[in-house]
Every structure is written in structure tokens, then in C-alpha cells.
């Protein structure tokens, strides 16, 4: 899809549901809104690849709040904002004892975007992002700020919208459009990693999103490796509504059988994350270490949940598209035993790296959609003025 | 005041006393210079609110040196510099053993602004900022740098000019101009906070500044909560010179009585700050902890220095304007007992947050005044070219 | 040399050997390429000093990866990139266990430059930079990225090309051109510093570079203070090839005798650096502390390797040009006993600081040369459009 085609399909004046909104989770967005983000990302990538600058801000800052370092998503946010002309300012923040109103106001005064990544605490992380977002809206209503910055969840305890919409757009680009994903079999399965403590945002966000587009989703995880209550039920309901299917199986082998897309993901079980949140609230650091140690010991039972060449052979024609949100734990490269073998990693490296490369464009597209009443007109102006990014 | 009016009152060619200067403390500045900064800030805010970009630098960096994290002032500095087109670069620095000449030169090569926040050490902090500023001037004189960056005190042991000029401009915006502050009663009083170790920069800077504009200033602090020697005398002298008044009382109640503006501030007594500076120079960390502990224990005696609804009732018509430099310690929100109750905080939130929102504009105005021989012409060019900030 | 003259001597279309390349060490570059960088730096400085902006990027990021803080080089990189319109994004990285392909890809997606400083590990540091550079090229070949960022060594275990080309250009500016360096006597000598653990990058890089331009190089270091195997032999060979000379002497006095340029440098011996690399790989932190302690104790024997006024008197007419890569350890200023006395430092401060001021321009020149097929045309466009840096 060239950028003209992508631009023409963007919402025009009064059709843009994201205008003035924030993005906290994909299940707050309509299908049309999600598709607009994906199309906007696609147009932005094509524009930049053609040396056309989509800079729409002459000045302005994009505030970045990450509790834990996540250099991939941090770079994606920085790059996407820079593409539009916004300057990244990192703001340290502490979850506990902070004054939400002041944090939100300080970050808002001259910001056009506030990106928050906070995934460590079950429920609390999402609530924190929501409260910042509410406080920013309050500040605008009260005239404290003249213009509302866009508030973006860059990874919480429950969803990671930038990651999952990038996945969606990458699949779309490989299969000729989001509409072509209908009926495709996708396997989302737990995979072993020596870390083992990752959040539920990616698996939950992905299941919730892909089931909305008519895909045949097969989900596999070891016994006890539960998502948040309700996550599976939502995926099932989405599948029914979209005319797709959702099936839970108990091994990676079953999930991979005949799949056209496979997504190995590592996550920690909900019960562990809930317990860790409690211990953290009680400042019991040593017990958190113990809890994590026990999880890792327990996980060794599932060391065979690894994507091997033999496992890939079971997929459709032996050549399913392999997705991963990165960083990935690769056997013999980053650890002794990980989510996939070095062979599988090497054979799929180009796809894996290309997929992650869409994140900055998804972020930039979201900002344009949230800030422009008429995104189609904004994109057309960008294309027509044809300002060179590099002279 | 719209931006045209504010711009017309700015100094023109050869009238601008800040041109080529630095800003270390407000008492080095004339009243006219301070008013120009306030007017410049006002014009910049109006321009940005009208989507007009005041970007005057095509490239250039603004160096940021903060010893302690102060996310409010850091964001203000970053935002204000970004508004003019400068890119923030954070520079780590250590006070002890550093080579001032090299620090200053490294920071100067391509910088248009150097912002320094160093407030922990009585006398030493100010001297450090002064030495950086002198060394930068020396580098220009010797041809090491082609253009002198503006050196700005973002908070020292003795003054915080950005904060206090923002306070002044905010009061002016609420009372219809700086000239209308004459004769207004303002209460500056110590308030209890569980931290208790804050610097003297805000109370001293504020007393020194507001007494210059004919205000009726009432100051209250618990016994022993002394400012630097000479601070009170200077405020008294300023009041005499400006036709205002200065009174010291011994309770918050007396200070608040009939006040039109109230400013609760927490600070540590001079004797404590002096002692801590000594211990720090001697690397006696554990004794610093002990000293701070004793201060906090002692401060509990003054736990009733809290702005309550009843206290606010004593002010003029029960509705004085409440100012605070933020972050503020709020009872039941950030701590068990703080500078003000949650009710007072909630009722005044819009003012409190709006005031802090002026800081980026004050910083940007200072930079334009320090870098432009003819600020009026510079602002007129900005207004006339009317470049859109967001397209 | 004004900028027009410098621009006219830059390579035009198809003559630019740096186009599409990276810069890992100067010995991978031809003399012509090095001279082009120096000329580009010279032109960029003159343009900026004349308030002409050489901004060639409308957006784009420059990734900065520093293992250890080096605020001088970090600011130089940030300033140089900002001058061209690139935004600095700092990326944390860990040498061990990181996945090179992902690190390189994450840094590449929207970057036009990746600057890496990693000097702690003998062989490993250089290999790390090389692997990042190879992986970036691979990503471009595979279509993961559309445009290859320029990968720049900002200081490794073996070379520091930005520093040494800045030294070269600074000498050229003082002696009327690089061609005039032929036959000049330059003394490169070890000097005492209480730290003592600095890398070999500067002394090796400098010897390797200046011997290529026909200089008469005299090298002095205490017994045992060895460079990497082969470094001296390479310098000797370069001298033969360029018609200069290379001599090793055993005292600073001998080296300084009649020298026109003197360069005191502190470094740690190769054997120490190799041992420390081993201990670090084995995670033996306490033994590293012990090893460094022993080195420092041993170095006290060479405390007289200090540049004093008496030592400077021995140079040609007593007024050799003194160069240092900064930060420098100065007796009585930064330490009790250092590389030079406070008198020598004070007398040469302008030169020392001016030299370091060239680094941002060298970096910016490298980026333009690496990104423009026809740098002469790019510079001409910059000069002709004459966009003001500060309005």
C-alpha cells in the first residue's frame, strides 16, 4: 500500500473517533480506530521511506515516564515523537506517595504527548495511568493547560496497545491487508524464558485484539500459567462477534499445528503477579526475591516450551510467520535455554526486527489521530508540501 | 493583556539591561528588567496559546545541570528552552573536585543556555553558580567560545529567580498588572512538612522580590526558623524604598489576617543548613542523617503551621489567593500531616497548578532578553511571521 | 581558512570515500578522508560562527551509547548532532549477554547516527563496536531498515578518532594547514595522574594518526607502560611512509626538548588492561579494585612525569603548543599531583579549551560525509541558503 492509498482511507473531519482522546487499551477503541492507527502508521513509514518529513510540530515536548527501563519501547516512543517534531523529556516518577495532580500538571504544561510505561503492579499500574489521564483532562477543563496532551499507555499490567497494533499492522503488511487476516490461524503460546517475570500485557493485549478481526486463534500455556480473570472469556466473546474462532489447547505442538502465524510469549502467572504486587506494597523486597526464585524454579518444568525447528515444521507448509515483541530470549545467544533456538531466531530475524520497526510509526500515527480533527487533511498537507526529511 | 500589548512594553534597542547578562539572583536585576521578564513571559504564553511558534533558534543546545532531581523545574527548563528551539542536554556534575573551567567550557561550546540547580550547600552553591558564570564569560573573552550562553540559576541556596518571577507574574495576572500589587497584603509564612530540609531560596527570594513592588508583606515563622543573616533586613529596606511595608509576626494566624495573597512555604533553618554543609564537606553522611532526624523531630512542635479552611477564613473575604512553589506536602494526600489540608489544596488546585505553568515562559523570556539586543523587535518578528506551532 | 575555501576542497560526487561508511578507527580511513573530515569541521565552525545553520535533517535521531560517563565527549556528540538537526537519544546498554542484533536494530530504526563509547575491555570493546556496525549493515541489506545510520566510535580500547582528528585539525589551525605539520616536532608522553586507569585509545590513536602526516614524533613513557602490541611498529611504519620520523625516548625531558607541540597523556599499561578485562569477565570486582590499587601504588614511582614550567622551557623557544584530550588532572586544582601544574594549565587554558571545542564539528562533519554522496554540493547548499541559526 503506498501512502496515497493509506491516506485516502484515513478518517476525515468529524469521523475521527480518536480526536482529543487518549489511548489506554485497545478494548476502549473501535475497530475503525484501530485500523486508522494501522493505516496512519503505514502512511508515515512510506512517507519517511520516500524522504518526506511528516513533522507537524514546530516545537513541543513529549514526556516519557518509564518505571522500568525498556529500551526498545523507549526508543520507539522517542523516534515516533521526534518524527513529528516533538522533543522527548524523560520524567522520573515514583508510583507510591506521588501526587497525581502535580505529576500530571508538570508533565502537561507544554507537552503534546505523555507516554507511560508501568507494568509491575496488578491493577495499580492501569489505575495509575488512568488517573494521570483523568487529571490531565481535568487540568484542561479547568484552564490550567490550554491544550490537552495525548496520554499513551506504552505498556501496563493489562495491555500494550502500541505493541499489539504494530503486530496487527505487520501481519496485515505480510498478508495483504487487515481484511485478509480473517480466517488465518494464529497460535499464541507461552514460551520458556529464564527470567519468567514478564507482565501479562502482551499476551492479553494480543488475544483481545486479534480475536476482533476474525482470526482463528489457538492459545496454549502450561497448567497454572493464568492470565487475568476474564481475559480468556473476552477473547472468546470477541471471536464469536467477529466470526473467527478461539481454542485453548494444552501444548505448543497442538497450537502450532497448521498455524500461519505463531507468537511465542513469556509471561508470569496472574497469581504470582498479584502476590508480588502485595509484597511490594508492604515493602517486602526479600520476599519478592524469594517469590521470583520459586517461580523460576517452578518454570523449569516447562523448559520444553521452546520454538525449535521441529516445532516450526508443524506449522502450515513449515513456514509460519513468527512474531515476538522483543527482546526475545534465544537459546545459546542470550541464555542457555530460551523461548526459541538460535536456528529459528536466525531464520526469522528479518521478520522479527522488521515488526519491531513499526512501533515508532504506530505511536506517531496515534498522536496525529489524537491531535487532528481531520487526519486525512493533515496527512494530505504533509504529502503535498513534501518537505524533505534529509536534504 | 494580549501579546501585542505585552510586546509593545518590552525594551527596544539599547534599553535592554539583560542583554549579554546572566541571571543568578533577582537582586542583581533592576525592577525594569524583572518587569520585562514578566511581560516577555506573558507575551510568550499568549503567542503559544494562539498557536504561534516563538522558535528563534534553528539549532543549539540548552545544558541542564541539576544536583538533585527537581522534576518540576527540570521540565519547566526543558519546555521553555524547547519552545525557542533549543535542545536540552543533561550534564551530570559533581560539586567537589570538579574543574570549573572545564565544566563551564564543555557546557558552553554550542550552548545558548546553561541552567544550574544547586541548593544544598550554604554559600558554596551560589559560589559554584557564580564561578561557572564567570568562567563562561572568561571563555568568551578569550575566544574559546564564539557566543556566550546565558547562565541561569534554577534554584540555589539563596534564590530561585524563575520561581519568584513566576509568582510575581501570576499575581500580576490575577490582580490586573504588577502596578496593582502595590498596597496588597501578602502573607509569607513557614508551614509544616514532614521533610523539613528544603532550601531558603524560595522564602528569601520571594521576600526580597515582593517587597520591591510596594506590597504590604507580613512574614511569619516559628521561633528559630531563621533565614540567612541579612535577608530580613534587605526585605525591610526594599519595602521602605518601594513605599510598601514589612512586618514580622509570630503566628500563621496573624499573618493570614486580612491577607489578599498567602504563601505557605517550608524551609529548614539557616543554622541547620550551615551545619549540614559542614558535615557534607567532611563526608560525614551518618551525622547528616542524624542532623536531619533531629530537625524533623524538632519540627513536630510546629505541626499546627498548616493551612486549613479555618485559616483561609481569616484572609480577606475568606478568599485570598493561595500560592505555592510546588511540590506541596498535602495532609492525607502526600503525607499524614503537611503544609495544607486536602480541602484547601482541592479548592485552590487550579491556581496552584496554573502558577507553576508560567515557569517555562519565564525561562524562555529570560533567554530572549539575554540573547537579543532588541527584544521588542525580536518579539514583533515572531508575532508577524506567525509561524504555526502545530500545523 | 574561511568556509568557502574549506568547502571547495571537499570531495564532490563519487569522490567521497566515507559515503555510506562507518568510522571505527582512523587507520581504516585514507589520508584524504581524514583531511576531508578536518576540512568539513573547519567549514562547519565557520558557518556557525557566522550564524549560518548547517541543519540538514528535518527530523531524525542520533543514538548515544556510553558505557561510562564521559561528559565531554557526550556533550560533543550531542552538540554536533544537534547542529545538523538530529535529536540525541541515550540508550543504556550492557556489554555482556546483550543481543547484538536487537541492540543494533532497536538503535537503527529511525537513527541517522549511532555513537558508541566503550573502552573498558581490551579487544572486546572494539569487537562490540564492530559487531554493532556489522549488524546495522546486515539490517540494511535485509530491508529491516530503509537507511543505514552512521556508526561512530566515540572512544574504544584502541582508538578515539573524533579526539585525534580534532587534535589534528586544531594543530592545523594553529600552524596554517595540515600540510604545514610536516617536519614539526611533536612529543607524545605519558604523564602522571592519580587515577591511572585510562584507556590506550588516545595515545595509540594519536601516534597512529600524526605519524601519517610527516611529523617528527617523539614518544616517551615509563618502563612497562606499554601500548597494545603492534602500536609502536605501526607508528614507525607510518612515519617511514609519510617521510616523517618516530623516536622512542625514556624521559619526558628528552621528548620535550625542542618540541613545537607537546601532548601529555595518562594511560594504563596494556598488561593491566588485559588483566582487568579478564577479571571483569569473571565478575571478580574486588580483585579489580585490588588490581587498580596496585597500579596506582606502582604509578607513584612516576610522579615526576608532570608538565611543569621548567619542562615547558625545554620546548622550542619555550612555547610549544600544549594539547590534552581533557579532562586533565591538574596539580592543586583537581588533585594533589597531576599531569601538569596549575601554572602550566593556566597559561595554556585557552588552547586546551579551544581544542576540545572542535569535537562537535568533527562529529558533524563525519555525519555529513557519511550521509552525502556529494558533500561539496551539500555544503554549498548550506552556505547558499544561508539560514540563520539564531534569528
PDB file of C-alpha atoms in Angstrom, chain A residues 3-16 36 39-40 43 47 365 368-369 372-384, chain B residues 390-391:
ATOM      1  CA  UNK A   3       0.967   6.321   1.227  1.00  0.00           C
ATOM      2  CA  UNK A   4      -1.653   7.925  -1.013  1.00  0.00           C
ATOM      3  CA  UNK A   5      -3.863   4.864  -0.713  1.00  0.00           C
ATOM      4  CA  UNK A   6      -3.346   4.700   3.071  1.00  0.00           C
ATOM      5  CA  UNK A   7      -4.065   8.418   3.407  1.00  0.00           C
ATOM      6  CA  UNK A   8      -7.273   8.223   1.407  1.00  0.00           C
ATOM      7  CA  UNK A   9      -8.647   5.622   3.777  1.00  0.00           C
ATOM      8  CA  UNK A  10      -7.999   7.739   6.877  1.00  0.00           C
ATOM      9  CA  UNK A  11     -10.930   9.376   8.671  1.00  0.00           C
ATOM     10  CA  UNK A  12     -11.792  12.918   7.603  1.00  0.00           C
ATOM     11  CA  UNK A  13     -13.363  15.746   9.542  1.00  0.00           C
ATOM     12  CA  UNK A  14     -15.847  14.619  12.245  1.00  0.00           C
ATOM     13  CA  UNK A  15     -15.210  10.945  11.553  1.00  0.00           C
ATOM     14  CA  UNK A  16     -12.132  10.637  13.745  1.00  0.00           C
ATOM     15  CA  UNK A  36      -6.945   4.071  11.271  1.00  0.00           C
ATOM     16  CA  UNK A  39      -3.154   2.856   8.207  1.00  0.00           C
ATOM     17  CA  UNK A  40      -1.615   6.028   9.606  1.00  0.00           C
ATOM     18  CA  UNK A  43       1.412   6.022   5.526  1.00  0.00           C
ATOM     19  CA  UNK A  47       6.406   8.949   3.631  1.00  0.00           C
ATOM     20  CA  UNK A 365       0.029   7.829  13.912  1.00  0.00           C
ATOM     21  CA  UNK A 368      -1.701  12.663  14.771  1.00  0.00           C
ATOM     22  CA  UNK A 369      -5.090  10.992  15.146  1.00  0.00           C
ATOM     23  CA  UNK A 372      -6.063  16.364  14.412  1.00  0.00           C
ATOM     24  CA  UNK A 373      -9.764  16.734  13.941  1.00  0.00           C
ATOM     25  CA  UNK A 374      -9.242  15.842  10.301  1.00  0.00           C
ATOM     26  CA  UNK A 375      -6.310  13.418   9.984  1.00  0.00           C
ATOM     27  CA  UNK A 376      -6.885  12.860   6.274  1.00  0.00           C
ATOM     28  CA  UNK A 377      -6.399  16.566   5.638  1.00  0.00           C
ATOM     29  CA  UNK A 378      -3.319  16.643   7.903  1.00  0.00           C
ATOM     30  CA  UNK A 379      -1.709  13.756   6.040  1.00  0.00           C
ATOM     31  CA  UNK A 380      -2.584  15.276   2.673  1.00  0.00           C
ATOM     32  CA  UNK A 381      -0.886  18.506   3.665  1.00  0.00           C
ATOM     33  CA  UNK A 382       2.194  16.532   4.716  1.00  0.00           C
ATOM     34  CA  UNK A 383       2.281  14.688   1.411  1.00  0.00           C
ATOM     35  CA  UNK A 384       1.689  17.793  -0.664  1.00  0.00           C
TER      36      UNK A 384
ATOM     37  CA  UNK B 390       1.186  22.906  15.425  1.00  0.00           C
ATOM     38  CA  UNK B 391       0.050  22.692  11.894  1.00  0.00           C
TER      39      UNK B 391
END
